[in-house]
Short mmCIF file of C-alpha atoms and ligand atoms in Angstrom, two decimals:
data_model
loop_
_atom_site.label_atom_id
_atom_site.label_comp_id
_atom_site.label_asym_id
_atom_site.label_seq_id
_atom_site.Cartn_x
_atom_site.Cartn_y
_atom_site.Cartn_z
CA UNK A 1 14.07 -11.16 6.97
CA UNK A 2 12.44 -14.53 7.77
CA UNK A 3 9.78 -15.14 11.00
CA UNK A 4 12.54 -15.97 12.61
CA UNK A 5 14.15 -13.04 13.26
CA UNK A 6 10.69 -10.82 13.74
CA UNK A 7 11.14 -11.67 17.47
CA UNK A 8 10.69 -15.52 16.94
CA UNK A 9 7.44 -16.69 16.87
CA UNK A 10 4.49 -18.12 18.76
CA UNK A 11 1.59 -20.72 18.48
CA UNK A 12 -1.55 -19.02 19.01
CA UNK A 13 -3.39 -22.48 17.75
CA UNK A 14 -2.51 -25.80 15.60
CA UNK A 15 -1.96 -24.20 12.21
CA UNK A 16 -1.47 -20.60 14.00
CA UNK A 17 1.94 -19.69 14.33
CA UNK A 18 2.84 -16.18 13.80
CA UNK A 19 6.19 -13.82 14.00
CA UNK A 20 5.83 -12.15 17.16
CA UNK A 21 6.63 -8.94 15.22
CA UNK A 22 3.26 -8.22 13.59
CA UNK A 23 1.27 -5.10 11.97
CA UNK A 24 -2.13 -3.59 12.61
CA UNK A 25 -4.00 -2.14 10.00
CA UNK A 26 -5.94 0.27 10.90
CA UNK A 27 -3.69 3.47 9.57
CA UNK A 28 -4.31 2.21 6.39
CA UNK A 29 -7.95 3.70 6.22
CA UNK A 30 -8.46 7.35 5.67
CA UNK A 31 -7.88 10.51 8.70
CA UNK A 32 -10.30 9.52 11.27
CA UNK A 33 -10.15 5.68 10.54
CA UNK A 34 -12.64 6.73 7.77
CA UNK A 35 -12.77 6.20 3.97
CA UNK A 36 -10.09 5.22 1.24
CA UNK A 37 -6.23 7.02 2.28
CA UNK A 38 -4.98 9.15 0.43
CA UNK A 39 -2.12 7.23 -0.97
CA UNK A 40 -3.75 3.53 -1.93
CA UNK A 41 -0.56 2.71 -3.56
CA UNK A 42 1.36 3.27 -0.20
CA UNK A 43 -1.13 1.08 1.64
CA UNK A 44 -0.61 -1.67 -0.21
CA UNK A 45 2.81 -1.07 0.03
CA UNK A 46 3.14 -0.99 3.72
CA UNK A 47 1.30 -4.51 3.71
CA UNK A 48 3.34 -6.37 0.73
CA UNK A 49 6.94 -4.90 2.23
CA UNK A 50 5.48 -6.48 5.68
CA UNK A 51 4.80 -9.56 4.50
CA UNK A 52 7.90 -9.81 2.73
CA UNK A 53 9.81 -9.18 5.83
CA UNK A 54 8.25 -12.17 7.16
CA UNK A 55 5.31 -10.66 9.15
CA UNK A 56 2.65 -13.38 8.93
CA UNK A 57 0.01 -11.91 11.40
CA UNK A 58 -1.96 -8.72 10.04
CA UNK A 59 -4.32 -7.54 12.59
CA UNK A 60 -7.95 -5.43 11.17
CA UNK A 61 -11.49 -4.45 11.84
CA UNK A 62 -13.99 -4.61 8.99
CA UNK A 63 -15.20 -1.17 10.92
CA UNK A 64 -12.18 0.69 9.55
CA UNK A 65 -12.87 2.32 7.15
CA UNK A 66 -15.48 1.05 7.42
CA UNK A 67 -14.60 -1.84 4.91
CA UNK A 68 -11.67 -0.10 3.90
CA UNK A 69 -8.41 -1.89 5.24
CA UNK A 70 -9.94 -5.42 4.78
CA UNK A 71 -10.36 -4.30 1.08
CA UNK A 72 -6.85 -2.96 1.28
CA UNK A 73 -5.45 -5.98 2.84
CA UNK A 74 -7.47 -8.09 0.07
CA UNK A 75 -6.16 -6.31 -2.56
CA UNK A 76 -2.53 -6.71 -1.45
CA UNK A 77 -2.42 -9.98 0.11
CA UNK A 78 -5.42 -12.25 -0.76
CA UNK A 79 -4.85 -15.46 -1.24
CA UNK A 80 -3.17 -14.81 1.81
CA UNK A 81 -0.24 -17.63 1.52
CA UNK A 82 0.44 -18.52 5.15
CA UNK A 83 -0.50 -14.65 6.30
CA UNK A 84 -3.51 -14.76 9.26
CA UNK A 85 -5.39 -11.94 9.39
CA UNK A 86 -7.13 -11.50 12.95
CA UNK A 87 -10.22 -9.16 12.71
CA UNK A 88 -12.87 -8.35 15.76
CA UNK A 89 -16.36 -7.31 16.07
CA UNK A 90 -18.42 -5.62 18.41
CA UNK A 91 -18.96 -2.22 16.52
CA UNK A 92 -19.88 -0.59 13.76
CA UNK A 93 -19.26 3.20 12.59
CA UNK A 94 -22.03 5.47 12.56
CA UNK A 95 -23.16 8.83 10.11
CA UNK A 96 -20.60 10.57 12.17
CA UNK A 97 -17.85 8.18 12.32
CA UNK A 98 -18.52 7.03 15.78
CA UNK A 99 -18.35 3.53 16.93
CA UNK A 100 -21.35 2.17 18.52
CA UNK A 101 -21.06 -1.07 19.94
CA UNK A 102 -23.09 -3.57 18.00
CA UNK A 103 -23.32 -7.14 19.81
CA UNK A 104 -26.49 -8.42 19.43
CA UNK A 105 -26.16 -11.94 17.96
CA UNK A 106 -27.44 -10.99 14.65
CA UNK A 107 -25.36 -7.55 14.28
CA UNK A 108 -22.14 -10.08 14.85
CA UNK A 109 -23.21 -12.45 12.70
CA UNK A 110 -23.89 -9.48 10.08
CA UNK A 111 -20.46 -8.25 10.96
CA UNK A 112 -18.94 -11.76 10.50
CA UNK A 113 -20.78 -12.37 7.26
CA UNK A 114 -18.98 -8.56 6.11
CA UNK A 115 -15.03 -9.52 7.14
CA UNK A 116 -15.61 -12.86 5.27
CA UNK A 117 -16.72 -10.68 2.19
CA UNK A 118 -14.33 -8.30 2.42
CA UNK A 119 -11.23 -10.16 3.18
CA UNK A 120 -12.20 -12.68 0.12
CA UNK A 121 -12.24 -15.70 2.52
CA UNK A 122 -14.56 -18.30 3.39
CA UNK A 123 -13.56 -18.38 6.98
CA UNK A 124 -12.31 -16.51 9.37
CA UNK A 125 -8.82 -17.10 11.28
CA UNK A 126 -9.09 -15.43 13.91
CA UNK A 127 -12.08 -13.11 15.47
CA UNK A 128 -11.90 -10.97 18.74
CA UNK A 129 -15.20 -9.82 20.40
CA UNK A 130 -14.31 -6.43 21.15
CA UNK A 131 -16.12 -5.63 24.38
CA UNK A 132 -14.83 -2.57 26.68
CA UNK A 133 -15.84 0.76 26.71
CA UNK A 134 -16.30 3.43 29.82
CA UNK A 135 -15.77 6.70 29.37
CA UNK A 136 -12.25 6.74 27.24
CA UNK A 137 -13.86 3.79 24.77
CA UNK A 138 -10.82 1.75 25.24
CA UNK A 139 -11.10 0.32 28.84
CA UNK A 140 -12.84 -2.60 29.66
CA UNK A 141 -15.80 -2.36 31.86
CA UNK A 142 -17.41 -5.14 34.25
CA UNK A 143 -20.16 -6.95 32.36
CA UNK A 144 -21.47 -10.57 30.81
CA UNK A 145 -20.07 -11.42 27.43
CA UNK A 146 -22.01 -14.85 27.52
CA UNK A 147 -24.50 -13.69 24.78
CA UNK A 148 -22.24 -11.84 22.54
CA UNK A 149 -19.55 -14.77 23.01
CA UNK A 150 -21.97 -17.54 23.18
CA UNK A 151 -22.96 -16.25 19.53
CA UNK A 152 -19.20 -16.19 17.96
CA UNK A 153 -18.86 -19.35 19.38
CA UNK A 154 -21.75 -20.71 17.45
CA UNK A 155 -20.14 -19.14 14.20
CA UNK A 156 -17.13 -21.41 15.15
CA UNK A 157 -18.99 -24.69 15.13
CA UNK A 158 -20.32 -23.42 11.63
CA UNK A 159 -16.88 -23.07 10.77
CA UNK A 160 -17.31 -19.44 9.63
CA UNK A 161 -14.19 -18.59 11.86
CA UNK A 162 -11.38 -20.67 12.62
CA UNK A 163 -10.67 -19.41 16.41
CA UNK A 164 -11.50 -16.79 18.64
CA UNK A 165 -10.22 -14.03 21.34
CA UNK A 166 -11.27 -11.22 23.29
CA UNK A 167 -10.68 -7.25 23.33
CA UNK A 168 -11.05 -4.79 25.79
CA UNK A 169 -11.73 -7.16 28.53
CA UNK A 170 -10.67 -7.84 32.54
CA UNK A 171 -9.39 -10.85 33.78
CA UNK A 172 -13.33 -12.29 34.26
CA UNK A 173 -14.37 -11.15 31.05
CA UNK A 174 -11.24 -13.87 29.91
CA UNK A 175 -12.32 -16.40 32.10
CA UNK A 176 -16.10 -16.02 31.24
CA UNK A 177 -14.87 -16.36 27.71
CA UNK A 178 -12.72 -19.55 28.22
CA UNK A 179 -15.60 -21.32 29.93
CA UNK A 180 -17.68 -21.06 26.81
CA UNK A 181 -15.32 -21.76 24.02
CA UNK A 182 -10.88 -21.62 23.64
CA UNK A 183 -9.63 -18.38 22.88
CA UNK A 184 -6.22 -18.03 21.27
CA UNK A 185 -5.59 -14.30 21.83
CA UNK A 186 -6.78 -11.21 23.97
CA UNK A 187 -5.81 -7.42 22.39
CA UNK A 188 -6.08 -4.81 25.43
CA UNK A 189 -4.78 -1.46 25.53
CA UNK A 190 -1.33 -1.68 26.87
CA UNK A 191 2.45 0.08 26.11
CA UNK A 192 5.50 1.36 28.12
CA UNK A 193 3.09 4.20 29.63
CA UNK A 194 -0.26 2.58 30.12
CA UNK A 195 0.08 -0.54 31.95
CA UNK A 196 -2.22 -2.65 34.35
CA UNK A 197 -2.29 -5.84 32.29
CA UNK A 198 1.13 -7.46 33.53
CA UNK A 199 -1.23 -10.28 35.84
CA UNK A 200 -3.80 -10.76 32.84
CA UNK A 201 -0.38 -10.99 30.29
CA UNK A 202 1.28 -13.19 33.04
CA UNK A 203 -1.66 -15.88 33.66
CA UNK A 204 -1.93 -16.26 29.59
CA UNK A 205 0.96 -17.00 29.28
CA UNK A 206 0.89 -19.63 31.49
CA UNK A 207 -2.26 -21.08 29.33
CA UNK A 208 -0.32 -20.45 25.82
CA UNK A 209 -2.60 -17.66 25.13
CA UNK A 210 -0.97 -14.65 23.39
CA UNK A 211 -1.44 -11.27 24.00
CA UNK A 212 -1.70 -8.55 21.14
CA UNK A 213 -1.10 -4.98 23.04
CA UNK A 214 -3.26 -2.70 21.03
CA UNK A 215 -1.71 1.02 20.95
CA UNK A 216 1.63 0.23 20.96
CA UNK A 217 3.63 3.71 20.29
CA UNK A 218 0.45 5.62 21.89
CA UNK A 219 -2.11 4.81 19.02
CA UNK A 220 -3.94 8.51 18.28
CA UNK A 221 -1.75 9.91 21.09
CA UNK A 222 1.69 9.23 20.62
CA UNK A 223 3.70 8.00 24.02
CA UNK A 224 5.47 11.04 24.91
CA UNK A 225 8.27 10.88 27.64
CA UNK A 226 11.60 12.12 28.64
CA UNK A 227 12.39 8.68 29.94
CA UNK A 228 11.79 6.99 26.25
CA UNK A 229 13.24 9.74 24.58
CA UNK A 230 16.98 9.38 26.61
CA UNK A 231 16.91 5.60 26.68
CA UNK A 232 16.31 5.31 22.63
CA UNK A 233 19.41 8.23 22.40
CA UNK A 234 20.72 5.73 24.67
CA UNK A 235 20.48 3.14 22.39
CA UNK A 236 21.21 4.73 19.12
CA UNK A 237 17.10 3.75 17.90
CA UNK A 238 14.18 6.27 17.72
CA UNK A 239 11.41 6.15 20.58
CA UNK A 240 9.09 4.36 18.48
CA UNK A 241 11.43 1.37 18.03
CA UNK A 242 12.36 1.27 21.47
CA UNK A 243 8.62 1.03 22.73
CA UNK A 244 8.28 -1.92 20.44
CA UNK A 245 11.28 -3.33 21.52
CA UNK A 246 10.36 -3.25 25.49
CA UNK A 247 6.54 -4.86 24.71
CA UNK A 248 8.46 -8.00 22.61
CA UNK A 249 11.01 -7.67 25.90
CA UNK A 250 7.54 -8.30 28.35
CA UNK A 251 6.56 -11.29 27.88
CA UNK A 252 7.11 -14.23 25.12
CA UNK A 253 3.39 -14.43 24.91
CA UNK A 254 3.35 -10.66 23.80
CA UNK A 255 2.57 -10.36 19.84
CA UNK A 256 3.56 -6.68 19.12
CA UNK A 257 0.94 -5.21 16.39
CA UNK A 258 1.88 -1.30 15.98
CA UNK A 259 0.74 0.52 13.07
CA UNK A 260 1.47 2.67 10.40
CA UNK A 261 0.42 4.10 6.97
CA UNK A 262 4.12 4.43 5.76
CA UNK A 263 6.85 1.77 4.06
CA UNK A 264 9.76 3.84 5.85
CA UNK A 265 7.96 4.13 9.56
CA UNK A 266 6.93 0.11 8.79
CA UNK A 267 10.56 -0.47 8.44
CA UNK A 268 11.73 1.04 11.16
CA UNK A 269 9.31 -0.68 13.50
CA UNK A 270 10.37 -3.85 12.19
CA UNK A 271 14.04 -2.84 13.32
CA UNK A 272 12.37 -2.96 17.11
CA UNK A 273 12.88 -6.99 16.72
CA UNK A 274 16.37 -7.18 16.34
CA UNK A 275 16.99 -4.90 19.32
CA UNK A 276 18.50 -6.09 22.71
CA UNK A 277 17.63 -3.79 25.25
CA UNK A 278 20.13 -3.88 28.63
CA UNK A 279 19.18 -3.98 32.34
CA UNK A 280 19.36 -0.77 32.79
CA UNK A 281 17.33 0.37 29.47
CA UNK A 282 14.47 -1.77 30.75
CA UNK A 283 14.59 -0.38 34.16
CA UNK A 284 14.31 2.97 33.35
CA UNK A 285 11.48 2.48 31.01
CA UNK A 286 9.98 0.44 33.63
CA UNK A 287 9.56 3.39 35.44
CA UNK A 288 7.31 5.46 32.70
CA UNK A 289 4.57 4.01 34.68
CA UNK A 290 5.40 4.40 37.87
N1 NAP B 301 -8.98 -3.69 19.91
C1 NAP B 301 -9.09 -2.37 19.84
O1 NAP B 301 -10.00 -1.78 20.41
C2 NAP B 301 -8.05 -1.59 19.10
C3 NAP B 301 -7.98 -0.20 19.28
C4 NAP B 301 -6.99 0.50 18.61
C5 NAP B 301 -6.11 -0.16 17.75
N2 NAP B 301 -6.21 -1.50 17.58
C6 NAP B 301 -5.25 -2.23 16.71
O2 NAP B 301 -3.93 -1.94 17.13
C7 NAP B 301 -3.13 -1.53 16.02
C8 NAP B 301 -2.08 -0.55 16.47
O3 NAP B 301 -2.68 0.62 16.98
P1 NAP B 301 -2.66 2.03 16.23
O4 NAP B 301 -2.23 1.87 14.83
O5 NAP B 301 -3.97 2.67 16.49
O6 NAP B 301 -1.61 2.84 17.08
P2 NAP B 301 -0.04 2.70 17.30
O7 NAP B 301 0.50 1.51 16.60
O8 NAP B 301 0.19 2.86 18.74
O9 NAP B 301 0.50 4.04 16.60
C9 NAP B 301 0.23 4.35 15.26
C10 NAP B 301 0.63 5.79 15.08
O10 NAP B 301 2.05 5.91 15.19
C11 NAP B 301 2.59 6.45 13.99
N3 NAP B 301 3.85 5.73 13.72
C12 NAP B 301 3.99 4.40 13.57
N4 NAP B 301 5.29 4.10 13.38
C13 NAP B 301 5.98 5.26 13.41
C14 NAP B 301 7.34 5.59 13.27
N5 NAP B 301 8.27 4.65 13.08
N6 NAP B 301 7.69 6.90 13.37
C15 NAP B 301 6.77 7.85 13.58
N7 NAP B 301 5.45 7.60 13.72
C16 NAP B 301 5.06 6.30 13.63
C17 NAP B 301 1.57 6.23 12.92
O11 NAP B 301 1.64 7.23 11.96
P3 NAP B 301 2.13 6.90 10.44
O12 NAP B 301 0.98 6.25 9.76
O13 NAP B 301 2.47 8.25 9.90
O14 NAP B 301 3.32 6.01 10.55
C18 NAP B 301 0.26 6.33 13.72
O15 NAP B 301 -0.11 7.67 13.86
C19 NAP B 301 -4.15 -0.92 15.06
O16 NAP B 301 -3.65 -0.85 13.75
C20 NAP B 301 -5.32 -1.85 15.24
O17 NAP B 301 -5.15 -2.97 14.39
C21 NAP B 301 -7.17 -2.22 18.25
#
């Protein structure tokens, strides 16, 4: 399966083009997005059958695991060959696996210093300042990333990182972000049933930014809905592939980046990007969030 054909691709950047159809790497560390799995073999697996599909775009945190998946993904794909890894910062894990935001110019550059280690590279492709937070840890919530992005972008001109984006952010956050150095990608929380980010999605587009919806099929909470469930019978496909299939439907900006710790569910998702949803498919699921 060539790039081609994983929902055509997109230029995040000169030198950054990327099958739409990605994968995120974060199943890949053990339960809890802590320590080694429990099938290494697999792992790499799941990463070497991606690539070989054509997926080109592997997104990762150097906090899961922590160190974990980048060491993974080294193993498995370094020297990387035309694959772009995008990794963020913004956290580290704590004693009891928690993830404390960590943003203080030297904890990123710490953190920057770790991916480049662990990932075997000497810079960076791509690195998203995860802000966000509130009380469900995934939102974003109103606040100055000047300091925190101010200090990424200084890593840039150093030419430890290649180019930057955003996580976890509102439409200001973006725009506070743009008027201190280009971004090439923003990763919110977004899928068939949690929505909100069709303006932010809309007005990057516009720019050429992409958009990486993070939590595709649900993420630790799998989407779960009648609606899904009759369309994909519908459709002869399982629920999973159809939620893939209506993110890559969105918008062409839309890089889809679901996850999984398995060869089969990997090639499955990858079926999402040869799917043609109808009208009437899209409608219904465009009611999920209604
Ligand atoms: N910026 C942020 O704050 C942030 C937050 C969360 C995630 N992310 C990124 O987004 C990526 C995607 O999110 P995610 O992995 O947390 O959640 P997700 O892609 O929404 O869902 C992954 C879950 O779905 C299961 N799954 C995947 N394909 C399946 C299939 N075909 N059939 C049945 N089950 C399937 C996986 O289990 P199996 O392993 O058993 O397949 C796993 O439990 C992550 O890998 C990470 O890179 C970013």
């Amino acid at each position: 399966m060539a790039a081609n054909t994983l929902g055509g691709t997109f230029t995040m950047a000169d030198g950054l083009t990327v099958a739409r159809m990605g994968y995120g790497a974060m199943q890949l560390a053990g339960p809890g997005v802590w320590g080694p799995p429990s099938d290494r073999d697999e792992a790499v697996a799941v990463l070497r059958t991606a690539v070989e599909a054509g997926v080109n775009h592997i997104d990762t945190a150097d906090f899961y695991g922590p160190h974990v998946t980048n060491e993974i993904i080294r193993e498995a794909l370094a020297p990387y060959d035309g694959v772009h890894v995008v990794t963020k910062v913004g956290a580290v894990r704590d004693e009891q696996g928690g993830w404390p935001h960590a943003r203080s110019p030297r904890q990123l550059r710490e953190q920057v210093e770790s991916n480049l280690r662990t990932l075997g590279v000497a810079a960076l492709d791509v690195v998203n300042l995860r802000v966000g937070g509130g009380p469900d840890g995934h939102s974003p919530v109103p606040g100055s990333l000047a300091e925190p992005f101010g200090a990424l972008a200084e890593m840039r001109q150093e030419g430890l990182i290649k180019h930057l984006g955003v996580s976890v952010v509102d439409a200001d956050q973006v725009a506070e972000a743009q008027a201190i150095a280009p971004i090439v990608t923003v990763q919110n929380w977004y899928n068939v049933a949690h929505r909100g980010d069709e303006a932010l999605i809309a007005s990057l587009g516009q720019q050429g930014v992409s958009y990486a919806p993070f939590w595709p099929l649900g993420g630790f909470k799998p989407v779960q809905s009648e609606v899904l469930d009759a369309v994909a019978e519908s459709v002869g496909a399982s629920p999973k592939v159809v939620a893939i299939a209506w993110l890559l439907h969105q918008a062409a900006n839309i890089l889809v980046i679901p996850g999984t710790s398995s060869v089969a569910h990997l090639r499955e998702n990858l079926s999402a990007a040869e799917m043609t949803l109808p009208a009437q498919a899209l409608a219904e699921l465009d009611g999920i969030a209604a």
